């Protein structure tokens, strides 16, 4: 079956602009996660959604970052007023449920803020 | 604070030269320890999950082991196609980070023919 997909694969934007990144999880997966991977750093957790429960936003670095998910499908990560330090690869993962189920990752979106 | 440290940062091997990668962790109750492989420009690819000390799992030339403080990824007779960055992550049983994974920075493995 299809894996996790993300779009766009690459995004170049100017400082101060807003960007939206999209994630399509594996069908049937109720949990969806967003991570950020900056050059030379480990993956940083940003936010996760589990079914219809309130999302865990504890990893969002500032109020410029937000995410939404429609039911158990597509999720959008929005970064407002982008800064150069937001440049990174943004990775989405999904799992059957949050917990010990394996998280399967998408290919990521490489964001470059000029 | 939950934390994962991987060593070495980079490892160069000759084809056929076996070695091990280390992942040390501190976590408020281990729910699971995960190994992923990441190729350049791609997302992490799942390899193994380990749940309790003493557990071992194998896949082709890779074998993962777990103790109460660390995990090892043993690579036996590696081939050039094993070249990648290997990521270790833990999931906590308690505290605020029960759902997400906490990652180390990875070990970049290069296998020369």
PDB file of N, CA and C in Angstrom, chain B residues 27-86:
ATOM      1  N   UNK B  27      15.622   7.739  29.990  1.00  0.00           N
ATOM      2  CA  UNK B  27      14.206   7.980  29.711  1.00  0.00           C
ATOM      3  C   UNK B  27      13.397   7.631  30.946  1.00  0.00           C
ATOM      4  N   UNK B  28      12.282   8.315  31.124  1.00  0.00           N
ATOM      5  CA  UNK B  28      11.405   8.079  32.263  1.00  0.00           C
ATOM      6  C   UNK B  28      10.523   6.876  31.987  1.00  0.00           C
ATOM      7  N   UNK B  29      11.128   5.698  32.033  1.00  0.00           N
ATOM      8  CA  UNK B  29      10.399   4.481  31.717  1.00  0.00           C
ATOM      9  C   UNK B  29      10.425   4.252  30.215  1.00  0.00           C
ATOM     10  N   UNK B  30      11.030   3.138  29.799  1.00  0.00           N
ATOM     11  CA  UNK B  30      11.167   2.894  28.357  1.00  0.00           C
ATOM     12  C   UNK B  30       9.949   2.159  27.845  1.00  0.00           C
ATOM     13  N   UNK B  31       9.277   2.770  26.901  1.00  0.00           N
ATOM     14  CA  UNK B  31       8.153   2.098  26.256  1.00  0.00           C
ATOM     15  C   UNK B  31       8.675   1.296  25.058  1.00  0.00           C
ATOM     16  N   UNK B  32       9.652   1.857  24.335  1.00  0.00           N
ATOM     17  CA  UNK B  32      10.226   1.170  23.193  1.00  0.00           C
ATOM     18  C   UNK B  32      11.453   1.914  22.688  1.00  0.00           C
ATOM     19  N   UNK B  33      12.394   1.162  22.103  1.00  0.00           N
ATOM     20  CA  UNK B  33      13.567   1.765  21.477  1.00  0.00           C
ATOM     21  C   UNK B  33      13.536   1.382  20.001  1.00  0.00           C
ATOM     22  N   UNK B  34      13.741   2.360  19.142  1.00  0.00           N
ATOM     23  CA  UNK B  34      13.560   2.171  17.714  1.00  0.00           C
ATOM     24  C   UNK B  34      14.865   2.470  16.969  1.00  0.00           C
ATOM     25  N   UNK B  35      15.157   1.668  15.954  1.00  0.00           N
ATOM     26  CA  UNK B  35      16.255   1.948  15.038  1.00  0.00           C
ATOM     27  C   UNK B  35      15.667   2.229  13.653  1.00  0.00           C
ATOM     28  N   UNK B  36      16.198   3.296  13.037  1.00  0.00           N
ATOM     29  CA  UNK B  36      15.823   3.657  11.687  1.00  0.00           C
ATOM     30  C   UNK B  36      17.085   3.827  10.856  1.00  0.00           C
ATOM     31  N   UNK B  37      16.922   3.685   9.558  1.00  0.00           N
ATOM     32  CA  UNK B  37      17.980   3.970   8.597  1.00  0.00           C
ATOM     33  C   UNK B  37      17.509   5.154   7.770  1.00  0.00           C
ATOM     34  N   UNK B  38      18.402   6.121   7.511  1.00  0.00           N
ATOM     35  CA  UNK B  38      18.037   7.262   6.696  1.00  0.00           C
ATOM     36  C   UNK B  38      19.066   7.470   5.593  1.00  0.00           C
ATOM     37  N   UNK B  39      18.603   7.399   4.350  1.00  0.00           N
ATOM     38  CA  UNK B  39      19.444   7.689   3.209  1.00  0.00           C
ATOM     39  C   UNK B  39      19.334   9.171   2.875  1.00  0.00           C
ATOM     40  N   UNK B  40      20.360   9.748   2.241  1.00  0.00           N
ATOM     41  CA  UNK B  40      20.339  11.193   1.941  1.00  0.00           C
ATOM     42  C   UNK B  40      19.095  11.597   1.156  1.00  0.00           C
ATOM     43  N   UNK B  41      18.436  12.655   1.613  1.00  0.00           N
ATOM     44  CA  UNK B  41      17.268  13.181   0.913  1.00  0.00           C
ATOM     45  C   UNK B  41      16.000  12.368   1.110  1.00  0.00           C
ATOM     46  N   UNK B  42      16.032  11.407   2.023  1.00  0.00           N
ATOM     47  CA  UNK B  42      14.852  10.569   2.239  1.00  0.00           C
ATOM     48  C   UNK B  42      14.439  10.579   3.705  1.00  0.00           C
ATOM     49  N   UNK B  43      13.221  10.115   3.956  1.00  0.00           N
ATOM     50  CA  UNK B  43      12.767  10.006   5.332  1.00  0.00           C
ATOM     51  C   UNK B  43      13.334   8.762   5.988  1.00  0.00           C
ATOM     52  N   UNK B  44      13.330   8.705   7.321  1.00  0.00           N
ATOM     53  CA  UNK B  44      13.818   7.512   8.024  1.00  0.00           C
ATOM     54  C   UNK B  44      13.004   6.270   7.661  1.00  0.00           C
ATOM     55  N   UNK B  45      13.723   5.151   7.522  1.00  0.00           N
ATOM     56  CA  UNK B  45      13.105   3.860   7.208  1.00  0.00           C
ATOM     57  C   UNK B  45      13.216   2.970   8.434  1.00  0.00           C
ATOM     58  N   UNK B  46      12.104   2.444   8.884  1.00  0.00           N
ATOM     59  CA  UNK B  46      12.069   1.638  10.095  1.00  0.00           C
ATOM     60  C   UNK B  46      12.886   0.348   9.953  1.00  0.00           C
ATOM     61  N   UNK B  47      13.655   0.038  10.998  1.00  0.00           N
ATOM     62  CA  UNK B  47      14.414  -1.216  11.035  1.00  0.00           C
ATOM     63  C   UNK B  47      13.897  -2.145  12.143  1.00  0.00           C
ATOM     64  N   UNK B  48      13.992  -1.685  13.417  1.00  0.00           N
ATOM     65  CA  UNK B  48      13.673  -2.541  14.552  1.00  0.00           C
ATOM     66  C   UNK B  48      12.981  -1.752  15.667  1.00  0.00           C
ATOM     67  N   UNK B  49      12.209  -2.497  16.477  1.00  0.00           N
ATOM     68  CA  UNK B  49      11.743  -2.001  17.765  1.00  0.00           C
ATOM     69  C   UNK B  49      12.160  -3.007  18.834  1.00  0.00           C
ATOM     70  N   UNK B  50      12.702  -2.496  19.947  1.00  0.00           N
ATOM     71  CA  UNK B  50      13.068  -3.322  21.092  1.00  0.00           C
ATOM     72  C   UNK B  50      12.319  -2.794  22.298  1.00  0.00           C
ATOM     73  N   UNK B  51      11.801  -3.695  23.147  1.00  0.00           N
ATOM     74  CA  UNK B  51      10.946  -3.259  24.243  1.00  0.00           C
ATOM     75  C   UNK B  51      11.548  -3.488  25.626  1.00  0.00           C
ATOM     76  N   UNK B  52      12.395  -4.530  25.757  1.00  0.00           N
ATOM     77  CA  UNK B  52      12.890  -4.818  27.105  1.00  0.00           C
ATOM     78  C   UNK B  52      14.333  -5.298  27.051  1.00  0.00           C
ATOM     79  N   UNK B  53      15.041  -5.063  28.156  1.00  0.00           N
ATOM     80  CA  UNK B  53      16.449  -5.439  28.252  1.00  0.00           C
ATOM     81  C   UNK B  53      16.615  -6.929  27.961  1.00  0.00           C
ATOM     82  N   UNK B  54      17.639  -7.246  27.174  1.00  0.00           N
ATOM     83  CA  UNK B  54      17.894  -8.626  26.807  1.00  0.00           C
ATOM     84  C   UNK B  54      17.314  -9.006  25.447  1.00  0.00           C
ATOM     85  N   UNK B  55      16.445  -8.174  24.936  1.00  0.00           N
ATOM     86  CA  UNK B  55      15.810  -8.466  23.658  1.00  0.00           C
ATOM     87  C   UNK B  55      16.798  -8.237  22.507  1.00  0.00           C
ATOM     88  N   UNK B  56      16.707  -9.079  21.480  1.00  0.00           N
ATOM     89  CA  UNK B  56      17.536  -8.953  20.291  1.00  0.00           C
ATOM     90  C   UNK B  56      16.654  -9.136  19.060  1.00  0.00           C
ATOM     91  N   UNK B  57      17.010  -8.417  17.990  1.00  0.00           N
ATOM     92  CA  UNK B  57      16.310  -8.614  16.729  1.00  0.00           C
ATOM     93  C   UNK B  57      17.322  -8.546  15.594  1.00  0.00           C
ATOM     94  N   UNK B  58      17.056  -9.337  14.550  1.00  0.00           N
ATOM     95  CA  UNK B  58      17.984  -9.412  13.417  1.00  0.00           C
ATOM     96  C   UNK B  58      17.257  -9.209  12.102  1.00  0.00           C
ATOM     97  N   UNK B  59      18.005  -8.610  11.171  1.00  0.00           N
ATOM     98  CA  UNK B  59      17.491  -8.461   9.815  1.00  0.00           C
ATOM     99  C   UNK B  59      18.698  -8.409   8.888  1.00  0.00           C
ATOM    100  N   UNK B  60      18.858  -9.424   8.095  1.00  0.00           N
ATOM    101  CA  UNK B  60      19.983  -9.531   7.170  1.00  0.00           C
ATOM    102  C   UNK B  60      21.293  -9.351   7.938  1.00  0.00           C
ATOM    103  N   UNK B  61      22.074  -8.328   7.632  1.00  0.00           N
ATOM    104  CA  UNK B  61      23.388  -8.157   8.257  1.00  0.00           C
ATOM    105  C   UNK B  61      23.314  -7.350   9.553  1.00  0.00           C
ATOM    106  N   UNK B  62      22.128  -6.952   9.959  1.00  0.00           N
ATOM    107  CA  UNK B  62      21.943  -6.102  11.129  1.00  0.00           C
ATOM    108  C   UNK B  62      21.364  -6.889  12.303  1.00  0.00           C
ATOM    109  N   UNK B  63      21.879  -6.576  13.499  1.00  0.00           N
ATOM    110  CA  UNK B  63      21.345  -7.160  14.719  1.00  0.00           C
ATOM    111  C   UNK B  63      21.304  -6.074  15.780  1.00  0.00           C
ATOM    112  N   UNK B  64      20.142  -5.878  16.383  1.00  0.00           N
ATOM    113  CA  UNK B  64      19.983  -4.870  17.421  1.00  0.00           C
ATOM    114  C   UNK B  64      19.803  -5.552  18.761  1.00  0.00           C
ATOM    115  N   UNK B  65      20.479  -5.004  19.781  1.00  0.00           N
ATOM    116  CA  UNK B  65      20.375  -5.523  21.142  1.00  0.00           C
ATOM    117  C   UNK B  65      20.049  -4.388  22.095  1.00  0.00           C
ATOM    118  N   UNK B  66      19.518  -4.749  23.278  1.00  0.00           N
ATOM    119  CA  UNK B  66      19.073  -3.728  24.225  1.00  0.00           C
ATOM    120  C   UNK B  66      19.456  -4.116  25.649  1.00  0.00           C
ATOM    121  N   UNK B  67      20.021  -3.127  26.385  1.00  0.00           N
ATOM    122  CA  UNK B  67      20.215  -3.265  27.822  1.00  0.00           C
ATOM    123  C   UNK B  67      19.405  -2.161  28.490  1.00  0.00           C
ATOM    124  N   UNK B  68      19.544  -2.030  29.811  1.00  0.00           N
ATOM    125  CA  UNK B  68      18.754  -1.021  30.517  1.00  0.00           C
ATOM    126  C   UNK B  68      19.243   0.400  30.250  1.00  0.00           C
ATOM    127  N   UNK B  69      20.447   0.530  29.676  1.00  0.00           N
ATOM    128  CA  UNK B  69      20.989   1.860  29.467  1.00  0.00           C
ATOM    129  C   UNK B  69      21.359   2.155  28.023  1.00  0.00           C
ATOM    130  N   UNK B  70      21.480   1.104  27.200  1.00  0.00           N
ATOM    131  CA  UNK B  70      21.943   1.352  25.842  1.00  0.00           C
ATOM    132  C   UNK B  70      21.488   0.255  24.890  1.00  0.00           C
ATOM    133  N   UNK B  71      21.625   0.584  23.616  1.00  0.00           N
ATOM    134  CA  UNK B  71      21.339  -0.384  22.566  1.00  0.00           C
ATOM    135  C   UNK B  71      22.510  -0.374  21.599  1.00  0.00           C
ATOM    136  N   UNK B  72      22.749  -1.527  21.000  1.00  0.00           N
ATOM    137  CA  UNK B  72      23.784  -1.645  19.983  1.00  0.00           C
ATOM    138  C   UNK B  72      23.161  -2.115  18.681  1.00  0.00           C
ATOM    139  N   UNK B  73      23.678  -1.568  17.601  1.00  0.00           N
ATOM    140  CA  UNK B  73      23.324  -2.063  16.275  1.00  0.00           C
ATOM    141  C   UNK B  73      24.588  -2.667  15.693  1.00  0.00           C
ATOM    142  N   UNK B  74      24.596  -3.997  15.625  1.00  0.00           N
ATOM    143  CA  UNK B  74      25.764  -4.714  15.122  1.00  0.00           C
ATOM    144  C   UNK B  74      25.607  -4.910  13.625  1.00  0.00           C
ATOM    145  N   UNK B  75      26.669  -4.616  12.890  1.00  0.00           N
ATOM    146  CA  UNK B  75      26.636  -4.802  11.436  1.00  0.00           C
ATOM    147  C   UNK B  75      27.708  -5.835  11.081  1.00  0.00           C
ATOM    148  N   UNK B  76      27.243  -6.936  10.542  1.00  0.00           N
ATOM    149  CA  UNK B  76      28.148  -8.049  10.222  1.00  0.00           C
ATOM    150  C   UNK B  76      28.433  -8.061   8.724  1.00  0.00           C
ATOM    151  N   UNK B  77      29.736  -8.066   8.396  1.00  0.00           N
ATOM    152  CA  UNK B  77      30.177  -8.128   6.990  1.00  0.00           C
ATOM    153  C   UNK B  77      29.421  -7.124   6.135  1.00  0.00           C
ATOM    154  N   UNK B  78      29.526  -5.816   6.471  1.00  0.00           N
ATOM    155  CA  UNK B  78      28.735  -4.819   5.742  1.00  0.00           C
ATOM    156  C   UNK B  78      29.112  -4.715   4.268  1.00  0.00           C
ATOM    157  N   UNK B  79      28.131  -4.256   3.503  1.00  0.00           N
ATOM    158  CA  UNK B  79      28.312  -4.002   2.075  1.00  0.00           C
ATOM    159  C   UNK B  79      28.143  -2.510   1.810  1.00  0.00           C
ATOM    160  N   UNK B  80      28.627  -2.018   0.683  1.00  0.00           N
ATOM    161  CA  UNK B  80      28.485  -0.578   0.375  1.00  0.00           C
ATOM    162  C   UNK B  80      27.050  -0.089   0.478  1.00  0.00           C
ATOM    163  N   UNK B  81      26.081  -0.945   0.141  1.00  0.00           N
ATOM    164  CA  UNK B  81      24.675  -0.524   0.197  1.00  0.00           C
ATOM    165  C   UNK B  81      24.172  -0.335   1.630  1.00  0.00           C
ATOM    166  N   UNK B  82      24.940  -0.704   2.606  1.00  0.00           N
ATOM    167  CA  UNK B  82      24.585  -0.446   4.007  1.00  0.00           C
ATOM    168  C   UNK B  82      24.944   0.979   4.421  1.00  0.00           C
ATOM    169  N   UNK B  83      25.636   1.701   3.551  1.00  0.00           N
ATOM    170  CA  UNK B  83      26.001   3.097   3.842  1.00  0.00           C
ATOM    171  C   UNK B  83      24.742   3.931   4.002  1.00  0.00           C
ATOM    172  N   UNK B  84      24.640   4.621   5.131  1.00  0.00           N
ATOM    173  CA  UNK B  84      23.455   5.423   5.459  1.00  0.00           C
ATOM    174  C   UNK B  84      23.694   6.043   6.828  1.00  0.00           C
ATOM    175  N   UNK B  85      22.765   6.873   7.263  1.00  0.00           N
ATOM    176  CA  UNK B  85      22.772   7.342   8.647  1.00  0.00           C
ATOM    177  C   UNK B  85      21.789   6.488   9.434  1.00  0.00           C
ATOM    178  N   UNK B  86      22.251   5.962  10.551  1.00  0.00           N
ATOM    179  CA  UNK B  86      21.417   5.107  11.392  1.00  0.00           C
ATOM    180  C   UNK B  86      20.968   5.914  12.610  1.00  0.00           C
TER     181      UNK B  86
END
